[in-house]
Backbone atoms as SQL, in Angstrom:
CREATE TABLE atoms (id INTEGER PRIMARY KEY, chain TEXT, resi INTEGER, resn TEXT, atom TEXT, x REAL, y REAL, z REAL);
INSERT INTO atoms VALUES
  (1, 'A', 1, 'MET', 'N', 0.842, -1.178, 0.000),
  (2, 'A', 1, 'MET', 'CA', 0.000, 0.000, 0.000),
  (3, 'A', 1, 'MET', 'C', 0.886, 1.240, 0.000),
  (4, 'A', 2, 'ARG', 'N', 0.537, 2.205, -0.827),
  (5, 'A', 2, 'ARG', 'CA', 1.315, 3.434, -0.912),
  (6, 'A', 2, 'ARG', 'C', 1.069, 4.309, 0.300),
  (7, 'A', 3, 'LYS', 'N', 2.089, 5.042, 0.668),
  (8, 'A', 3, 'LYS', 'CA', 1.980, 5.962, 1.786),
  (9, 'A', 3, 'LYS', 'C', 1.970, 7.386, 1.234),
  (10, 'A', 4, 'TYR', 'N', 0.960, 8.161, 1.605),
  (11, 'A', 4, 'TYR', 'CA', 0.849, 9.544, 1.172),
  (12, 'A', 4, 'TYR', 'C', 1.078, 10.452, 2.372),
  (13, 'A', 5, 'HIS', 'N', 1.665, 11.582, 2.117),
  (14, 'A', 5, 'HIS', 'CA', 1.942, 12.548, 3.169),
  (15, 'A', 5, 'HIS', 'C', 1.054, 13.773, 2.967),
  (16, 'A', 6, 'SER', 'N', 0.673, 14.400, 4.073),
  (17, 'A', 6, 'SER', 'CA', -0.252, 15.527, 3.984),
  (18, 'A', 6, 'SER', 'C', 0.341, 16.726, 3.251),
  (19, 'A', 7, 'HIS', 'N', 1.658, 16.818, 3.151),
  (20, 'A', 7, 'HIS', 'CA', 2.276, 17.947, 2.458),
  (21, 'A', 7, 'HIS', 'C', 2.465, 17.690, 0.956),
  (22, 'A', 8, 'THR', 'N', 2.003, 16.569, 0.474),
  (23, 'A', 8, 'THR', 'CA', 2.180, 16.216, -0.927),
  (24, 'A', 8, 'THR', 'C', 1.205, 17.010, -1.790),
  (25, 'A', 9, 'LEU', 'N', 1.722, 17.640, -2.822),
  (26, 'A', 9, 'LEU', 'CA', 0.877, 18.382, -3.758),
  (27, 'A', 9, 'LEU', 'C', 0.677, 17.564, -5.025),
  (28, 'A', 10, 'LEU', 'N', -0.504, 17.685, -5.577),
  (29, 'A', 10, 'LEU', 'CA', -0.817, 17.044, -6.849),
  (30, 'A', 10, 'LEU', 'C', -1.070, 18.150, -7.864),
  (31, 'A', 11, 'TYR', 'N', -0.477, 18.031, -9.027),
  (32, 'A', 11, 'TYR', 'CA', -0.735, 18.971, -10.115),
  (33, 'A', 11, 'TYR', 'C', -1.523, 18.238, -11.186),
  (34, 'A', 12, 'LEU', 'N', -2.725, 18.697, -11.418),
  (35, 'A', 12, 'LEU', 'CA', -3.621, 18.105, -12.408),
  (36, 'A', 12, 'LEU', 'C', -3.506, 18.921, -13.689),
  (37, 'A', 13, 'HIS', 'N', -3.082, 18.270, -14.759),
  (38, 'A', 13, 'HIS', 'CA', -2.851, 18.927, -16.043),
  (39, 'A', 13, 'HIS', 'C', -3.964, 18.531, -16.992),
  (40, 'A', 14, 'GLU', 'N', -4.690, 19.519, -17.511),
  (41, 'A', 14, 'GLU', 'CA', -5.790, 19.261, -18.444),
  (42, 'A', 14, 'GLU', 'C', -5.503, 19.961, -19.768),
  (43, 'A', 15, 'THR', 'N', -5.839, 19.314, -20.841),
  (44, 'A', 15, 'THR', 'CA', -5.778, 19.933, -22.150),
  (45, 'A', 15, 'THR', 'C', -7.156, 19.798, -22.778),
  (46, 'A', 16, 'ILE', 'N', -7.732, 20.927, -23.165),
  (47, 'A', 16, 'ILE', 'CA', -9.088, 20.943, -23.696),
  (48, 'A', 16, 'ILE', 'C', -9.064, 21.508, -25.110),
  (49, 'A', 17, 'ALA', 'N', -9.553, 20.728, -26.058),
  (50, 'A', 17, 'ALA', 'CA', -9.687, 21.200, -27.435),
  (51, 'A', 17, 'ALA', 'C', -10.971, 22.013, -27.535),
  (52, 'A', 18, 'LEU', 'N', -10.861, 23.233, -28.005),
  (53, 'A', 18, 'LEU', 'CA', -12.032, 24.100, -28.088),
  (54, 'A', 18, 'LEU', 'C', -12.894, 23.810, -29.308),
  (55, 'A', 19, 'GLY', 'N', -12.373, 23.076, -30.253),
  (56, 'A', 19, 'GLY', 'CA', -13.153, 22.748, -31.448),
  (57, 'A', 19, 'GLY', 'C', -13.533, 24.008, -32.197),
  (58, 'A', 20, 'SER', 'N', -14.796, 24.118, -32.548),
  (59, 'A', 20, 'SER', 'CA', -15.240, 25.295, -33.293),
  (60, 'A', 20, 'SER', 'C', -15.644, 26.438, -32.363),
  (61, 'A', 21, 'GLY', 'N', -15.578, 26.200, -31.054),
  (62, 'A', 21, 'GLY', 'CA', -15.916, 27.252, -30.100),
  (63, 'A', 21, 'GLY', 'C', -14.828, 28.299, -30.011),
  (64, 'A', 22, 'THR', 'N', -15.173, 29.424, -29.420),
  (65, 'A', 22, 'THR', 'CA', -14.188, 30.484, -29.275),
  (66, 'A', 22, 'THR', 'C', -13.661, 30.513, -27.843),
  (67, 'A', 23, 'SER', 'N', -12.527, 31.130, -27.656),
  (68, 'A', 23, 'SER', 'CA', -11.965, 31.223, -26.308),
  (69, 'A', 23, 'SER', 'C', -12.826, 32.119, -25.414),
  (70, 'A', 24, 'ASP', 'N', -13.561, 33.058, -25.995),
  (71, 'A', 24, 'ASP', 'CA', -14.460, 33.906, -25.197),
  (72, 'A', 24, 'ASP', 'C', -15.550, 33.080, -24.523),
  (73, 'A', 25, 'HIS', 'N', -16.158, 32.154, -25.272),
  (74, 'A', 25, 'HIS', 'CA', -17.195, 31.289, -24.701),
  (75, 'A', 25, 'HIS', 'C', -16.600, 30.369, -23.633),
  (76, 'A', 26, 'PHE', 'N', -15.422, 29.834, -23.915),
  (77, 'A', 26, 'PHE', 'CA', -14.762, 28.969, -22.936),
  (78, 'A', 26, 'PHE', 'C', -14.454, 29.740, -21.660),
  (79, 'A', 27, 'THR', 'N', -13.898, 30.938, -21.800),
  (80, 'A', 27, 'THR', 'CA', -13.538, 31.748, -20.631),
  (81, 'A', 27, 'THR', 'C', -14.748, 32.031, -19.764),
  (82, 'A', 28, 'GLN', 'N', -15.869, 32.372, -20.363),
  (83, 'A', 28, 'GLN', 'CA', -17.084, 32.658, -19.597),
  (84, 'A', 28, 'GLN', 'C', -17.575, 31.420, -18.858),
  (85, 'A', 29, 'ALA', 'N', -17.607, 30.277, -19.532),
  (86, 'A', 29, 'ALA', 'CA', -18.035, 29.033, -18.882),
  (87, 'A', 29, 'ALA', 'C', -17.057, 28.624, -17.785),
  (88, 'A', 30, 'PHE', 'N', -15.770, 28.839, -18.020),
  (89, 'A', 30, 'PHE', 'CA', -14.748, 28.493, -17.030),
  (90, 'A', 30, 'PHE', 'C', -14.931, 29.313, -15.763),
  (91, 'A', 31, 'VAL', 'N', -15.076, 30.621, -15.907),
  (92, 'A', 31, 'VAL', 'CA', -15.205, 31.517, -14.751),
  (93, 'A', 31, 'VAL', 'C', -16.528, 31.297, -14.014),
  (94, 'A', 32, 'ASP', 'N', -17.600, 31.069, -14.749),
  (95, 'A', 32, 'ASP', 'CA', -18.927, 30.923, -14.133),
  (96, 'A', 32, 'ASP', 'C', -19.160, 29.558, -13.498),
  (97, 'A', 33, 'THR', 'N', -18.616, 28.500, -14.099),
  (98, 'A', 33, 'THR', 'CA', -18.967, 27.148, -13.674),
  (99, 'A', 33, 'THR', 'C', -17.775, 26.309, -13.221),
  (100, 'A', 34, 'TYR', 'N', -16.797, 26.159, -14.095),
  (101, 'A', 34, 'TYR', 'CA', -15.748, 25.179, -13.861),
  (102, 'A', 34, 'TYR', 'C', -14.797, 25.568, -12.727),
  (103, 'A', 35, 'GLN', 'N', -14.313, 26.801, -12.730),
  (104, 'A', 35, 'GLN', 'CA', -13.386, 27.219, -11.681),
  (105, 'A', 35, 'GLN', 'C', -14.034, 27.165, -10.294),
  (106, 'A', 36, 'PRO', 'N', -15.263, 27.685, -10.093),
  (107, 'A', 36, 'PRO', 'CA', -15.885, 27.561, -8.766),
  (108, 'A', 36, 'PRO', 'C', -16.079, 26.105, -8.329),
  (109, 'A', 37, 'MET', 'N', -16.418, 25.216, -9.269),
  (110, 'A', 37, 'MET', 'CA', -16.600, 23.805, -8.942),
  (111, 'A', 37, 'MET', 'C', -15.282, 23.189, -8.466),
  (112, 'A', 38, 'MET', 'N', -14.197, 23.476, -9.187),
  (113, 'A', 38, 'MET', 'CA', -12.895, 22.931, -8.808),
  (114, 'A', 38, 'MET', 'C', -12.426, 23.501, -7.472),
  (115, 'A', 39, 'GLU', 'N', -12.686, 24.778, -7.224),
  (116, 'A', 39, 'GLU', 'CA', -12.298, 25.383, -5.950),
  (117, 'A', 39, 'GLU', 'C', -13.077, 24.772, -4.787),
  (118, 'A', 40, 'GLU', 'N', -14.339, 24.430, -5.014),
  (119, 'A', 40, 'GLU', 'CA', -15.124, 23.735, -3.979),
  (120, 'A', 40, 'GLU', 'C', -14.513, 22.377, -3.649),
  (121, 'A', 41, 'LEU', 'N', -13.893, 21.752, -4.637),
  (122, 'A', 41, 'LEU', 'CA', -13.253, 20.446, -4.438),
  (123, 'A', 41, 'LEU', 'C', -11.844, 20.570, -3.854),
  (124, 'A', 42, 'GLY', 'N', -11.387, 21.806, -3.640),
  (125, 'A', 42, 'GLY', 'CA', -10.097, 22.033, -3.005),
  (126, 'A', 42, 'GLY', 'C', -8.939, 22.277, -3.956),
  (127, 'A', 43, 'ALA', 'N', -9.216, 22.516, -5.230),
  (128, 'A', 43, 'ALA', 'CA', -8.157, 22.770, -6.204),
  (129, 'A', 43, 'ALA', 'C', -7.948, 24.274, -6.372),
  (130, 'A', 44, 'ARG', 'N', -6.708, 24.652, -6.607),
  (131, 'A', 44, 'ARG', 'CA', -6.366, 26.046, -6.901),
  (132, 'A', 44, 'ARG', 'C', -5.877, 26.134, -8.333),
  (133, 'A', 45, 'LEU', 'N', -6.300, 27.174, -9.024),
  (134, 'A', 45, 'LEU', 'CA', -5.832, 27.387, -10.387),
  (135, 'A', 45, 'LEU', 'C', -4.365, 27.788, -10.328),
  (136, 'A', 46, 'PHE', 'N', -3.511, 26.995, -10.945),
  (137, 'A', 46, 'PHE', 'CA', -2.077, 27.257, -10.968),
  (138, 'A', 46, 'PHE', 'C', -1.688, 28.002, -12.242),
  (139, 'A', 47, 'SER', 'N', -2.275, 27.562, -13.369),
  (140, 'A', 47, 'SER', 'CA', -1.939, 28.184, -14.645),
  (141, 'A', 47, 'SER', 'C', -3.001, 27.841, -15.681),
  (142, 'A', 48, 'LEU', 'N', -3.194, 28.760, -16.618),
  (143, 'A', 48, 'LEU', 'CA', -4.124, 28.539, -17.725),
  (144, 'A', 48, 'LEU', 'C', -3.586, 29.293, -18.929),
  (145, 'A', 49, 'TRP', 'N', -3.527, 28.635, -20.080),
  (146, 'A', 49, 'TRP', 'CA', -3.112, 29.333, -21.284),
  (147, 'A', 49, 'TRP', 'C', -3.752, 28.713, -22.504),
  (148, 'A', 50, 'GLU', 'N', -3.803, 29.504, -23.554),
  (149, 'A', 50, 'GLU', 'CA', -4.347, 29.057, -24.838),
  (150, 'A', 50, 'GLU', 'C', -3.200, 28.981, -25.836),
  (151, 'A', 51, 'THR', 'N', -3.190, 27.919, -26.613),
  (152, 'A', 51, 'THR', 'CA', -2.169, 27.805, -27.648),
  (153, 'A', 51, 'THR', 'C', -2.471, 28.783, -28.777),
  (154, 'A', 52, 'THR', 'N', -1.493, 29.032, -29.599),
  (155, 'A', 52, 'THR', 'CA', -1.674, 29.826, -30.809),
  (156, 'A', 52, 'THR', 'C', -1.501, 28.893, -32.000),
  (157, 'A', 53, 'PRO', 'N', -1.886, 29.326, -33.178),
  (158, 'A', 53, 'PRO', 'CA', -1.694, 28.462, -34.344),
  (159, 'A', 53, 'PRO', 'C', -0.223, 28.126, -34.588),
  (160, 'A', 54, 'TYR', 'N', 0.681, 28.870, -33.987),
  (161, 'A', 54, 'TYR', 'CA', 2.105, 28.688, -34.239),
  (162, 'A', 54, 'TYR', 'C', 2.803, 27.770, -33.246),
  (163, 'A', 55, 'ASN', 'N', 2.195, 27.542, -32.062),
  (164, 'A', 55, 'ASN', 'CA', 2.932, 26.776, -31.054),
  (165, 'A', 55, 'ASN', 'C', 2.227, 25.523, -30.554),
  (166, 'A', 56, 'GLY', 'N', 1.205, 25.068, -31.236),
  (167, 'A', 56, 'GLY', 'CA', 0.559, 23.842, -30.786),
  (168, 'A', 56, 'GLY', 'C', -0.722, 23.578, -31.546),
  (169, 'A', 57, 'HIS', 'N', -1.470, 22.605, -31.054),
  (170, 'A', 57, 'HIS', 'CA', -2.780, 22.302, -31.641),
  (171, 'A', 57, 'HIS', 'C', -3.706, 23.453, -31.285),
  (172, 'A', 58, 'TRP', 'N', -4.346, 23.997, -32.263),
  (173, 'A', 58, 'TRP', 'CA', -5.150, 25.189, -32.044),
  (174, 'A', 58, 'TRP', 'C', -6.546, 24.979, -32.583),
  (175, 'A', 59, 'PRO', 'N', -7.582, 25.450, -31.942),
  (176, 'A', 59, 'PRO', 'CA', -7.610, 26.140, -30.649),
  (177, 'A', 59, 'PRO', 'C', -7.637, 25.135, -29.494),
  (178, 'A', 60, 'GLN', 'N', -6.812, 25.359, -28.523),
  (179, 'A', 60, 'GLN', 'CA', -6.669, 24.448, -27.396),
  (180, 'A', 60, 'GLN', 'C', -6.290, 25.251, -26.145),
  (181, 'A', 61, 'VAL', 'N', -6.791, 24.803, -24.999),
  (182, 'A', 61, 'VAL', 'CA', -6.491, 25.452, -23.725),
  (183, 'A', 61, 'VAL', 'C', -5.838, 24.422, -22.811),
  (184, 'A', 62, 'THR', 'N', -4.825, 24.840, -22.088),
  (185, 'A', 62, 'THR', 'CA', -4.174, 23.990, -21.097),
  (186, 'A', 62, 'THR', 'C', -4.389, 24.607, -19.723),
  (187, 'A', 63, 'ILE', 'N', -4.811, 23.780, -18.775),
  (188, 'A', 63, 'ILE', 'CA', -5.093, 24.235, -17.410),
  (189, 'A', 63, 'ILE', 'C', -4.295, 23.359, -16.448),
  (190, 'A', 64, 'ILE', 'N', -3.690, 23.976, -15.453),
  (191, 'A', 64, 'ILE', 'CA', -3.008, 23.226, -14.408),
  (192, 'A', 64, 'ILE', 'C', -3.611, 23.646, -13.069),
  (193, 'A', 65, 'TRP', 'N', -4.083, 22.639, -12.324),
  (194, 'A', 65, 'TRP', 'CA', -4.646, 22.831, -10.986),
  (195, 'A', 65, 'TRP', 'C', -3.649, 22.309, -9.963),
  (196, 'A', 66, 'GLU', 'N', -3.607, 22.964, -8.820),
  (197, 'A', 66, 'GLU', 'CA', -2.764, 22.524, -7.703),
  (198, 'A', 66, 'GLU', 'C', -3.697, 22.046, -6.589),
  (199, 'A', 67, 'ILE', 'N', -3.436, 20.832, -6.079),
  (200, 'A', 67, 'ILE', 'CA', -4.304, 20.234, -5.063),
  (201, 'A', 67, 'ILE', 'C', -3.440, 19.834, -3.871),
  (202, 'A', 68, 'ASP', 'N', -3.827, 20.266, -2.675),
  (203, 'A', 68, 'ASP', 'CA', -3.107, 19.916, -1.442),
  (204, 'A', 68, 'ASP', 'C', -3.544, 18.547, -0.942),
  (205, 'A', 69, 'ALA', 'N', -2.638, 17.842, -0.321),
  (206, 'A', 69, 'ALA', 'CA', -2.937, 16.632, 0.436),
  (207, 'A', 69, 'ALA', 'C', -3.929, 15.734, -0.303),
  (208, 'A', 70, 'PHE', 'N', -3.559, 15.275, -1.468),
  (209, 'A', 70, 'PHE', 'CA', -4.509, 14.542, -2.314),
  (210, 'A', 70, 'PHE', 'C', -4.863, 13.171, -1.808),
  (211, 'A', 71, 'ALA', 'N', -4.204, 12.693, -0.754),
  (212, 'A', 71, 'ALA', 'CA', -4.510, 11.371, -0.224),
  (213, 'A', 71, 'ALA', 'C', -5.948, 11.304, 0.260);
């Protein structure tokens, strides 16, 4: 059995393809629904960025959440 420590942080990395949607619609849904839900679960927003056509699959958003004591 694995042993977890209370000071252990978990970083949850998500990549979301926006498809034909725009980043404006995603941002509104994220702020209104997704971020409050994740914060209720104990996650903190660590980083969020959108790719450009020049540096990755576009349109795509990457989100990193930081979670304390994930055990």
